[in-house]
CSV table of C-alpha atoms and ligand atoms in Angstrom, one decimal:
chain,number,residue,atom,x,y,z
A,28,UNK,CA,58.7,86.4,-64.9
A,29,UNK,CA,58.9,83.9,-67.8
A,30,UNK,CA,58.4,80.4,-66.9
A,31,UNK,CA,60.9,78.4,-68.4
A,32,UNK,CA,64.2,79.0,-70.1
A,33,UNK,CA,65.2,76.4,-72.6
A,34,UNK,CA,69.2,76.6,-73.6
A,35,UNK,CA,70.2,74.9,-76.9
A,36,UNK,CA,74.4,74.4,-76.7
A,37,UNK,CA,75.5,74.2,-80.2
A,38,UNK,CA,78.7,73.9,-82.1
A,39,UNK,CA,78.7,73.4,-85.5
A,40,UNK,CA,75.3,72.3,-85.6
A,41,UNK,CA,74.4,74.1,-89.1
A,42,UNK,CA,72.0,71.6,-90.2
A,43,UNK,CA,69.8,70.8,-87.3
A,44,UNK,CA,69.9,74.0,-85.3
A,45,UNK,CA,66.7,75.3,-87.3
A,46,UNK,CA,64.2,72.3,-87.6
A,47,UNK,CA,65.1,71.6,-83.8
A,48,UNK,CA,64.2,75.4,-82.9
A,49,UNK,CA,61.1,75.3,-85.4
A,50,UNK,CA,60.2,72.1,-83.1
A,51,UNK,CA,60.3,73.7,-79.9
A,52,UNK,CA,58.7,76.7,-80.4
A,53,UNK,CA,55.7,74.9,-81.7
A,54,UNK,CA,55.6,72.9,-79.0
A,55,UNK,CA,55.9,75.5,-76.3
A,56,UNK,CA,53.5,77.9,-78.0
A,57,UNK,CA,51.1,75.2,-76.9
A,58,UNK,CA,52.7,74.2,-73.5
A,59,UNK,CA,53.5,77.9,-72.5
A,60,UNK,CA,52.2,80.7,-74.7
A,61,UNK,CA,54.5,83.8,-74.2
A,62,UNK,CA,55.9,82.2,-70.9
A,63,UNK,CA,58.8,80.9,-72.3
A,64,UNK,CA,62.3,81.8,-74.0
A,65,UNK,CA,65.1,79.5,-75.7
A,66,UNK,CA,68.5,80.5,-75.8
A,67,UNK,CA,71.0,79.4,-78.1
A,68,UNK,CA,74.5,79.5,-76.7
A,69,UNK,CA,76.6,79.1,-79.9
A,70,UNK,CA,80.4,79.0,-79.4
A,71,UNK,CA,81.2,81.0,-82.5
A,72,UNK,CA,80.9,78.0,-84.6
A,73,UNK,CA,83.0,78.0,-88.4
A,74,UNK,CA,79.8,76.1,-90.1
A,75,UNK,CA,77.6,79.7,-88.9
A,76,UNK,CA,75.5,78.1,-86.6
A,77,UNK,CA,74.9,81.2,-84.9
A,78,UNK,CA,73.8,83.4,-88.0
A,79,UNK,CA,71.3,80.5,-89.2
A,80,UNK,CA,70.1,80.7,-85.3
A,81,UNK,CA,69.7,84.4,-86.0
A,82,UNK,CA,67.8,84.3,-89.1
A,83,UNK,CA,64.3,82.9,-87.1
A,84,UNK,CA,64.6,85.5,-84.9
A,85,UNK,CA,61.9,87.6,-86.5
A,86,UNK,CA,59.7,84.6,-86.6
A,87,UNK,CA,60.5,83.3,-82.8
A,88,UNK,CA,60.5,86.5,-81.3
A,89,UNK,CA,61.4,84.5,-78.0
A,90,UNK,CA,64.5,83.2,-79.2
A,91,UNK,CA,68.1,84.6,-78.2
A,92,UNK,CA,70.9,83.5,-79.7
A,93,UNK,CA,74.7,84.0,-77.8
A,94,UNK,CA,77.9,84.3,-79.7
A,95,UNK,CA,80.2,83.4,-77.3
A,96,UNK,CA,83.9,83.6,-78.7
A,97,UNK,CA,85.3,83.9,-75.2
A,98,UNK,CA,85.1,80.6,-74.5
A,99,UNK,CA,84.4,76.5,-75.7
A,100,UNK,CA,82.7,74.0,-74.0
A,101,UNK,CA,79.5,72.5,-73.2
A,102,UNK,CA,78.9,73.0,-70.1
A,103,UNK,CA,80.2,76.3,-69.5
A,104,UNK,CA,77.8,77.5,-72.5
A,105,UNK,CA,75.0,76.1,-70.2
A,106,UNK,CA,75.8,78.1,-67.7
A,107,UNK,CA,76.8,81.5,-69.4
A,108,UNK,CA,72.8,80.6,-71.1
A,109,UNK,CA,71.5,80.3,-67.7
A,110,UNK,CA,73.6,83.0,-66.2
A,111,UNK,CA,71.4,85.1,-69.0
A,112,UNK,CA,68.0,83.8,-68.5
A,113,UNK,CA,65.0,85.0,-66.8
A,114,UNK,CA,62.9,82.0,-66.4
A,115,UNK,CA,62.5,80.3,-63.0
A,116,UNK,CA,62.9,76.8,-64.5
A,117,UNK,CA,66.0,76.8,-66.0
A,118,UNK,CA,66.8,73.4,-68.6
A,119,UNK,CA,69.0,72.6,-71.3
A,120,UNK,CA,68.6,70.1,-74.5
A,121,UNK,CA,71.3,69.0,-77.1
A,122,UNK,CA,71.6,71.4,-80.5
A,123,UNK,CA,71.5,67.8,-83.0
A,124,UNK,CA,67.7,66.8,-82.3
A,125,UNK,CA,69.5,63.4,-80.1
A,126,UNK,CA,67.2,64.4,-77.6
A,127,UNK,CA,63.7,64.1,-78.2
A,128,UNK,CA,61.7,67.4,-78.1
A,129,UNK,CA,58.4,65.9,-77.1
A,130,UNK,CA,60.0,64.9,-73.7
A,131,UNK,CA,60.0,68.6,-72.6
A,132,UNK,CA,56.3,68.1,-71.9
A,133,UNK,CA,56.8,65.7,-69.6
A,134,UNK,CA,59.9,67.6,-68.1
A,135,UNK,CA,57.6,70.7,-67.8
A,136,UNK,CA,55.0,68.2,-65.9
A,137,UNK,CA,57.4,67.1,-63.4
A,138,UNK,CA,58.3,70.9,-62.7
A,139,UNK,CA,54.8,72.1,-62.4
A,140,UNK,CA,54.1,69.2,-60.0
A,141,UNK,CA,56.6,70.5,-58.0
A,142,UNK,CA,60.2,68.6,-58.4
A,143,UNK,CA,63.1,70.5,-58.2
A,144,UNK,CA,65.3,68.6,-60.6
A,145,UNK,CA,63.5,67.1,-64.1
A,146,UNK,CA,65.9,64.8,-65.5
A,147,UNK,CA,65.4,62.6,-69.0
A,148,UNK,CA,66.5,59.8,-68.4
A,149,UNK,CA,67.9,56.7,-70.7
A,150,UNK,CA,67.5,54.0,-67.8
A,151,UNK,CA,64.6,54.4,-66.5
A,152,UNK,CA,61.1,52.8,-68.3
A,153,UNK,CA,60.3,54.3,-71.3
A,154,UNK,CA,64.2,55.1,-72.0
A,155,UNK,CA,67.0,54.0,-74.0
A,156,UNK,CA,69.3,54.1,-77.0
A,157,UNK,CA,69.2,53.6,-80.6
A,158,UNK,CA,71.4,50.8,-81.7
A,159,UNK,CA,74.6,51.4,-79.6
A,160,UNK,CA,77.4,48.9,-80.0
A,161,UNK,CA,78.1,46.9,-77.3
A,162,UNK,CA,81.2,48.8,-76.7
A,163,UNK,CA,80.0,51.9,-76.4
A,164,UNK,CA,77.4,51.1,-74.4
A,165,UNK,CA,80.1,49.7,-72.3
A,166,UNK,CA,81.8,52.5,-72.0
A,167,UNK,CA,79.4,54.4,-71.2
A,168,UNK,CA,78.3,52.7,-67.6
A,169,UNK,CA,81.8,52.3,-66.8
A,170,UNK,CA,81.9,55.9,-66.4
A,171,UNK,CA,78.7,55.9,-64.9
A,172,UNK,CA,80.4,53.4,-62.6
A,173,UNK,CA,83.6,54.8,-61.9
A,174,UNK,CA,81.6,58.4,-61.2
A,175,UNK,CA,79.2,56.1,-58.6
A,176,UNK,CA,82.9,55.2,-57.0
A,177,UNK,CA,83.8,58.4,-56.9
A,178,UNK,CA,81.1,60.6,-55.9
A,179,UNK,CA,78.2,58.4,-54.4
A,180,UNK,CA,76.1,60.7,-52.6
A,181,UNK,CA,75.5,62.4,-56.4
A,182,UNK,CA,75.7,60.2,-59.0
A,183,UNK,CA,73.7,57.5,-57.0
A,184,UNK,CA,71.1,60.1,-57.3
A,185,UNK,CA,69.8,60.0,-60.8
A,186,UNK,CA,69.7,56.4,-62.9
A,187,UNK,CA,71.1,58.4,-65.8
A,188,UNK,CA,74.0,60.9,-64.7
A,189,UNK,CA,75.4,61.3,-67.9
A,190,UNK,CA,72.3,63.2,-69.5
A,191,UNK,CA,72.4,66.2,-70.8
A,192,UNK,CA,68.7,66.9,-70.8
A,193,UNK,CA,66.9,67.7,-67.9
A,194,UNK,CA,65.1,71.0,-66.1
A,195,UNK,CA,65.9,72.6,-62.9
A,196,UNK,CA,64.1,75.1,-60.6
A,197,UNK,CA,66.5,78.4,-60.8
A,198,UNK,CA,66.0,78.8,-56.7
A,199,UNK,CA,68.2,75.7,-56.5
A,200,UNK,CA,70.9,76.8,-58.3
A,201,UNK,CA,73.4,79.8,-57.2
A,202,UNK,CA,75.0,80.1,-60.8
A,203,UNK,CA,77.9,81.9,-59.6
A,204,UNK,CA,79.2,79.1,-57.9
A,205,UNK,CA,78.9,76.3,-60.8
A,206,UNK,CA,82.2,75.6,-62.1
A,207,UNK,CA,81.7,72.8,-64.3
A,208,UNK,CA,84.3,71.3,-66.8
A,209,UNK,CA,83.7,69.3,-69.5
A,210,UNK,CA,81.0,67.8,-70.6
A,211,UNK,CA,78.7,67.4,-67.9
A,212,UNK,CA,76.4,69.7,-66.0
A,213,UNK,CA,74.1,68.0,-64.4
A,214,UNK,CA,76.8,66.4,-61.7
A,215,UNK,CA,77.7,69.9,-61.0
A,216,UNK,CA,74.1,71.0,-60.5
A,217,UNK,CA,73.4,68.1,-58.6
A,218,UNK,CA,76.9,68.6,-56.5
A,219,UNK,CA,76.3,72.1,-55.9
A,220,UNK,CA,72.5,72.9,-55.9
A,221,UNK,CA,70.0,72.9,-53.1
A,222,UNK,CA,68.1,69.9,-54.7
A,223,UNK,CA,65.6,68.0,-52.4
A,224,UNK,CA,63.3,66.2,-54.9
A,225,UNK,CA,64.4,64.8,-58.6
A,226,UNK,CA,61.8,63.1,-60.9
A,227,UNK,CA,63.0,61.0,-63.9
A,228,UNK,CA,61.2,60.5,-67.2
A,229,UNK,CA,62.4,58.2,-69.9
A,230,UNK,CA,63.2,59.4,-73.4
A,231,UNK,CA,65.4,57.4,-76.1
A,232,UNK,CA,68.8,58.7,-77.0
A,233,UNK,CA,68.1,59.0,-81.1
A,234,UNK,CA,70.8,58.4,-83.8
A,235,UNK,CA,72.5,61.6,-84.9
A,236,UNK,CA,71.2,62.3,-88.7
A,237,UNK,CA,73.4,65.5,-89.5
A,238,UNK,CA,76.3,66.5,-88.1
A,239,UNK,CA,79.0,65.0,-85.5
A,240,UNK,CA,79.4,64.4,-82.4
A,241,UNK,CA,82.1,66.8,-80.6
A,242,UNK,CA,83.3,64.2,-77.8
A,243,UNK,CA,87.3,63.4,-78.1
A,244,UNK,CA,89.4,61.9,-75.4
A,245,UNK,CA,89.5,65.4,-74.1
A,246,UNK,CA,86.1,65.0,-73.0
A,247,UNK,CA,87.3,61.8,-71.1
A,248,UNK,CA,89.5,63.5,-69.4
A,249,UNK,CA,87.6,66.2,-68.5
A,250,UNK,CA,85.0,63.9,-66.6
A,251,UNK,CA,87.6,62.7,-64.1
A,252,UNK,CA,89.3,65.9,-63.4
A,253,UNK,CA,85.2,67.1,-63.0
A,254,UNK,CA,84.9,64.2,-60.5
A,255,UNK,CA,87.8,64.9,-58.7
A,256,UNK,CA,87.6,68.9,-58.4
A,257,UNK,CA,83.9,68.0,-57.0
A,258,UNK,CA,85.0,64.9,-54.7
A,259,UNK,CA,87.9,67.9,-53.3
A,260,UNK,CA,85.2,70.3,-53.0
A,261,UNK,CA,82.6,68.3,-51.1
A,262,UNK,CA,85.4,66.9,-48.5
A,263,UNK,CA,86.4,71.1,-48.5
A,264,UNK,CA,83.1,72.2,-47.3
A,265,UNK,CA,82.7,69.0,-45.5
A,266,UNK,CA,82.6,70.5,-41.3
A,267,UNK,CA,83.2,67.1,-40.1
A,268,UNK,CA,86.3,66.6,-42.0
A,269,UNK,CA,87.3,70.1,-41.4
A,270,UNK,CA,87.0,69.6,-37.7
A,271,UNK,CA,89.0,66.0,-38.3
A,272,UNK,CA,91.8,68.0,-39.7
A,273,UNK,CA,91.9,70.6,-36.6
A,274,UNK,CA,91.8,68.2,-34.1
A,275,UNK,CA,95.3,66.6,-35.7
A,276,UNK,CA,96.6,69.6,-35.1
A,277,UNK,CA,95.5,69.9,-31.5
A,278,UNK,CA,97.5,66.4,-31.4
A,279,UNK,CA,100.8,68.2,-32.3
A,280,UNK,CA,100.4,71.3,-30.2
A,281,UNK,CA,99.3,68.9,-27.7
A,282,UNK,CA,102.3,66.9,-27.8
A,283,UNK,CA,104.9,69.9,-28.2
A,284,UNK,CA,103.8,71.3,-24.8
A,285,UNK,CA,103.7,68.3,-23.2
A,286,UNK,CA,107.6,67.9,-24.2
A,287,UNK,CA,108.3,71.2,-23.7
A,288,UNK,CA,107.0,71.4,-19.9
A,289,UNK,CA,107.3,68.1,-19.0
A,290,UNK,CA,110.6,67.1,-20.2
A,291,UNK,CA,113.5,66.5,-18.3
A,292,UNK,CA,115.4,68.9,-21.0
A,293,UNK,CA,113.2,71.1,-20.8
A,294,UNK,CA,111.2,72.6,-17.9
A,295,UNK,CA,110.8,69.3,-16.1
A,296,UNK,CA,107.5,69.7,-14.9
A,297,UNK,CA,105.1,67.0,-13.3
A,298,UNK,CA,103.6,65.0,-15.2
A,299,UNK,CA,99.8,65.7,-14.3
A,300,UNK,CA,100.0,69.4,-14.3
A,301,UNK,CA,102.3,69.4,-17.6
A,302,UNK,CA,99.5,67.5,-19.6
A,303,UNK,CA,96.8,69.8,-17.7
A,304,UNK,CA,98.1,72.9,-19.8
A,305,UNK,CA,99.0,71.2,-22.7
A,306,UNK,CA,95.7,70.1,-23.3
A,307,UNK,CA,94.3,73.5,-22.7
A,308,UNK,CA,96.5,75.4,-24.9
A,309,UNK,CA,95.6,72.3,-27.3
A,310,UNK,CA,91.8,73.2,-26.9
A,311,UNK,CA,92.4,77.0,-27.4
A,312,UNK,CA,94.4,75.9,-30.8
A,313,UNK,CA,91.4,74.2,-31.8
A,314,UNK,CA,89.0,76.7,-30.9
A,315,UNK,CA,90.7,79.5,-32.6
A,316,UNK,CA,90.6,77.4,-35.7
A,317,UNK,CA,87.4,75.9,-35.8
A,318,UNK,CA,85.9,79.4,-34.8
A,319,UNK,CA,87.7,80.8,-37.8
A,320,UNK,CA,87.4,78.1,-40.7
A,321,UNK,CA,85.2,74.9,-39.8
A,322,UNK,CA,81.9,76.8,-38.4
A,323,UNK,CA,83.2,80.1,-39.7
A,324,UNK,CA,80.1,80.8,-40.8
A,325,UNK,CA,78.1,80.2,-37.6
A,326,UNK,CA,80.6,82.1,-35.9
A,327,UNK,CA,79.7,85.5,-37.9
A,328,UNK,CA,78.0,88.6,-37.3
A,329,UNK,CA,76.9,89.5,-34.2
A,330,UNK,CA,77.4,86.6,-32.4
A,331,UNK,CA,81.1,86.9,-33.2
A,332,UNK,CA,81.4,89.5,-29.7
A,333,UNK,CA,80.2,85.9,-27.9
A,334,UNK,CA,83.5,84.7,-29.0
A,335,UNK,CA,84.4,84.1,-25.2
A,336,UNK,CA,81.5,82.2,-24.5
A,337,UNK,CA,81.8,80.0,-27.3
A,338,UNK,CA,85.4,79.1,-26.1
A,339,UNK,CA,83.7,78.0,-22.7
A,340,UNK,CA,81.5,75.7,-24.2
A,341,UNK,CA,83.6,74.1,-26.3
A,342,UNK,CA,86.7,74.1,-23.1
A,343,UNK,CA,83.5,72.2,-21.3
A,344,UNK,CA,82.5,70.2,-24.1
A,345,UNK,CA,86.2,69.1,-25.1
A,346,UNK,CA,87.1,68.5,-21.5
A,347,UNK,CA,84.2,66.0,-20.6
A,348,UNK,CA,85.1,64.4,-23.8
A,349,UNK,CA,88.4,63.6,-22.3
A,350,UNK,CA,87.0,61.7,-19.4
A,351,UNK,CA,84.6,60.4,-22.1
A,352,UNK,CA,87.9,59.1,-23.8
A,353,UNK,CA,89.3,57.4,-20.3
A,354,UNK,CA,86.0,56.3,-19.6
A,355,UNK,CA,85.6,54.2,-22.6
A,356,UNK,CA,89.0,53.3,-22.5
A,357,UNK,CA,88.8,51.9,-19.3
A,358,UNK,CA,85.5,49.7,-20.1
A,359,UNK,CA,87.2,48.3,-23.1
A,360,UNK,CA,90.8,47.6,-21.4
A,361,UNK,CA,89.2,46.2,-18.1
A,362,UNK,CA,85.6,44.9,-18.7
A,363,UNK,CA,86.1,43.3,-22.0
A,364,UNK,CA,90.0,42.9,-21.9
A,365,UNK,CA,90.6,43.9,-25.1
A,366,UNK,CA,94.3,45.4,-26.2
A,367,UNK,CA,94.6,49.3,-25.4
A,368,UNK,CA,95.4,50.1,-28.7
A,369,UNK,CA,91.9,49.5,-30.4
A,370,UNK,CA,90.1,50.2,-27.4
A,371,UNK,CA,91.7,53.5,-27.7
A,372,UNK,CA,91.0,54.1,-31.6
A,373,UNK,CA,87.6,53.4,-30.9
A,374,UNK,CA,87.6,56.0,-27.8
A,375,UNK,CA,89.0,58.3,-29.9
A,376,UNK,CA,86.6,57.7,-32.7
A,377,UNK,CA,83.4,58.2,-30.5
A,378,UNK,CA,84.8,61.1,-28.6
A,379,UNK,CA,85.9,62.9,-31.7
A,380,UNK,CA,81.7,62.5,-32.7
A,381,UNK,CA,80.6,63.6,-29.4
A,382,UNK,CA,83.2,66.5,-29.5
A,383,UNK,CA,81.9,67.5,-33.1
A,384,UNK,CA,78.0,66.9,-32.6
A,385,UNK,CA,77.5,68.8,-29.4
A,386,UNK,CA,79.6,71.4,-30.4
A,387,UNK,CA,77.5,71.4,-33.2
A,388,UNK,CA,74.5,71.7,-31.3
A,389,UNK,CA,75.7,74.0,-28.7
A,390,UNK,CA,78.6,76.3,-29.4
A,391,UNK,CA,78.4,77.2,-33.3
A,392,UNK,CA,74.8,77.1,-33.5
A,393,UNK,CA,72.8,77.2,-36.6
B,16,GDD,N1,78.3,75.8,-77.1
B,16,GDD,C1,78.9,74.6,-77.2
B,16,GDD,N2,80.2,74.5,-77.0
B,16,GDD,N3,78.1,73.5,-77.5
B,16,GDD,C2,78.7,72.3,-77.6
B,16,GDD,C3,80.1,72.2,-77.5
B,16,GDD,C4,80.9,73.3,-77.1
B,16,GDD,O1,82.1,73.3,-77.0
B,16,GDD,N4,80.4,70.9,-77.6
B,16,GDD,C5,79.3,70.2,-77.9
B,16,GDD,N5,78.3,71.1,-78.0
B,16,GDD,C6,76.9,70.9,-78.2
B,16,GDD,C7,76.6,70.1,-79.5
B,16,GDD,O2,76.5,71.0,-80.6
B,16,GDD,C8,75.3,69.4,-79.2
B,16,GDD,O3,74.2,70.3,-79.4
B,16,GDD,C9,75.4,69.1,-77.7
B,16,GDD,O4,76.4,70.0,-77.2
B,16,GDD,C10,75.9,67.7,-77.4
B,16,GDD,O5,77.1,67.4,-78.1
B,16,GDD,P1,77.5,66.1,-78.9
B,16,GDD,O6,78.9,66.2,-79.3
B,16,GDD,O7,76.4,65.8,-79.8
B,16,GDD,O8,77.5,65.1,-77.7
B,16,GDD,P2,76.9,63.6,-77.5
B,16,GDD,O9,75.7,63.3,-78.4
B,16,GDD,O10,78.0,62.6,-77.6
B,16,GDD,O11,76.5,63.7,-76.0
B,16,GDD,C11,75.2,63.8,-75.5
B,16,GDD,O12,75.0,62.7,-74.7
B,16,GDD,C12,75.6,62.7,-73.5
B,16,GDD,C13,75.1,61.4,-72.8
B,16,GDD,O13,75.8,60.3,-73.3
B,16,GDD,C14,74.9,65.1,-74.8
B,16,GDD,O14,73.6,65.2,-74.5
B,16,GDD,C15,75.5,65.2,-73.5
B,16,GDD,O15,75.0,66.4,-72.8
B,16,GDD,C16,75.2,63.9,-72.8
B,16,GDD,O16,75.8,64.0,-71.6
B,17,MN,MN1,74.9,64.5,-79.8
């Protein structure tokens, strides 16, 4: 298996595609002799890009170059590159020599050493930009910022979010499941992959000498419908909230039997024994759902005959947790006199962890 697999994204890049590939196979005939491969993913560019690509194929008999006229974009050429590559480090650099191609050595370090995620960085020592103006330097850490608003948990992750140069072992990623839009790849690698460890090394953002830059306002754009269709998906594959969401509908079903047996319209039951099955047919509601969707997939295979047993657990579980609730309630109310309203929020808050975490533990394990 090849080592490392180097894409190149290019769209009209007709005058620096072949000094930057002449570049890169010099230096990784050094770093990597015969362990390496760079792939050009060209979107069928009018200025030719991918024919003057093609013409160094017989001398760089490791370089592929991808015609893709199926599709336009940046970070969906990365992937369809990766999606073709045989390395197990998988990275990416810009087609217009902006990036650096000396910092591949020290990306290639940081892999060797272990890291899962190599990222160049402009903020971190040894980084930077050319001569930005003040407004565009502006710009760019406001979207920096608003992503950080947005999507903590992975853009507070890397000092430099925004780059598009970086390395990543291929046992992180699933490619299948990155769906990225726009401009920028590594939030959804980030977002999406199994990443424990990232390393950052600094490298200078150069001055484009040939050629132009392809960002428009459609690139803006792109970035917050990106960070929104991740922010959606992380809360979507989040259990907790998942389980938040079942339990309101326990609430309604819940209430609905109550009224329905206890109601002097309706059956008229008492009280006591009226809110006794209503909260069981409540719990088997939320059973059946969080056994189908929130731990779904702990729920599968064989252990899915257990199914009754399951339902016990959680019945058990859910039940203490409603003494839990009038427990609490009653300390709050009584001992420290506070109102029964947000003594009961806060009874419902902790019961609603205990309810989540030991069924966690106990009845979907995994
Ligand atoms: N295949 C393909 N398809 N490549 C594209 C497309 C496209 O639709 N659009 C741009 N590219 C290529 C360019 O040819 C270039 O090689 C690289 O992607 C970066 O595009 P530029 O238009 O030069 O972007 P930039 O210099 O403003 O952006 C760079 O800096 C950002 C950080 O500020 C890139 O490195 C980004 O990846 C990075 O996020
Ligand atoms: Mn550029």
């Amino acid at each position: 298996m090849l080592s490392l697999s180097l894409v190149i994204p290019t769209f009209n890049e007709a005058e620096n595609i072949q000094p930057l590939l002449l570049q890169l196979s010099s230096l990784l005939d050094h770093a990597l002799p015969d362990r390496y491969e760079l792939i050009v993913v060209d979107d069928d560019s009018p200025d030719h890009t991918w024919a003057l690509a093609a013409e160094l194929q017989p001398k760089l008999p490791m370089l592929t170059v991808l015609r893709r006229q199926s599709d336009r974009g940046l970070a969906t050429a990365v992937v369809y590159g990766w999606q073709q590559a045989q390395g197990e480090i998988l990275g990416v650099i810009d087609g217009d020599l902006q990036h650096p191609p000396e910092t591949l050595l020290a990306l290639l370090e940081t892999m060797q050493a272990g890291t899962d995620l190599a990222v160049a960085s402009r903020n971190v020592t040894g980084g930077g930009v050319s001569d930005w103006s003040l407004w565009r330097r502006f710009g760019s850490r406001g979207a920096q910022l608003l992503g950080l608003l947005v999507l903590p948990e992975v853009l507070g992750r890397v000092s430099d979010p925004m780059s598009g140069y970086f390395m990543v072992r291929r046992s992180a990623l699933d490619l299948n499941r990155l769906q990225p839009r726009g401009y920028k790849i590594l939030l959804e690698v980030i977002a999406k992959g199994r990443i424990r460890h990232i390393q950052e090394v600094g490298f200078v953002f150069r001055e484009r000498s040939q050629g132009e830059s392809k960002v428009t306002s459609r690139e803006y754009w792109d970035y917050l419908r990106h960070l929104l269709q991740l922010r959606l998906q992380r809360w979507e594959s989040s259990r907790f909230l998942k389980f938040i969401g079942v339990g309101a509908t326990g609430v309604i079903v819940d209430s609905l039997v109550l009224y329905l047996l206890h109601d002097s319209s309706q059956l008229g039951l008492p009280l006591l024994l009226s809110k006794f099955i209503a909260a069981e047919v409540a719990i088997f509601n939320n059973f059946m759902l969080n056994d189908a969707w929130t731990f779904r997939d702990l729920a599968k295979g064989s252990q899915k005959r257990y199914w009754s047993r399951r339902f016990l657990k959680f019945n058990l579980i859910c039940s203490l947790g409603i003494f839990l609730n009038l427990l609490i309630l009653s300390l709050l109310v009584e001992g420290l006199k506070l109102h029964y309203l947000p003594s009961n929020w806060v009874a419902i808050a902790v019961v609603t962890l205990w309810n989540f975490w030991l069924n966690r533990k106990l009845t979907w394990v995994g």
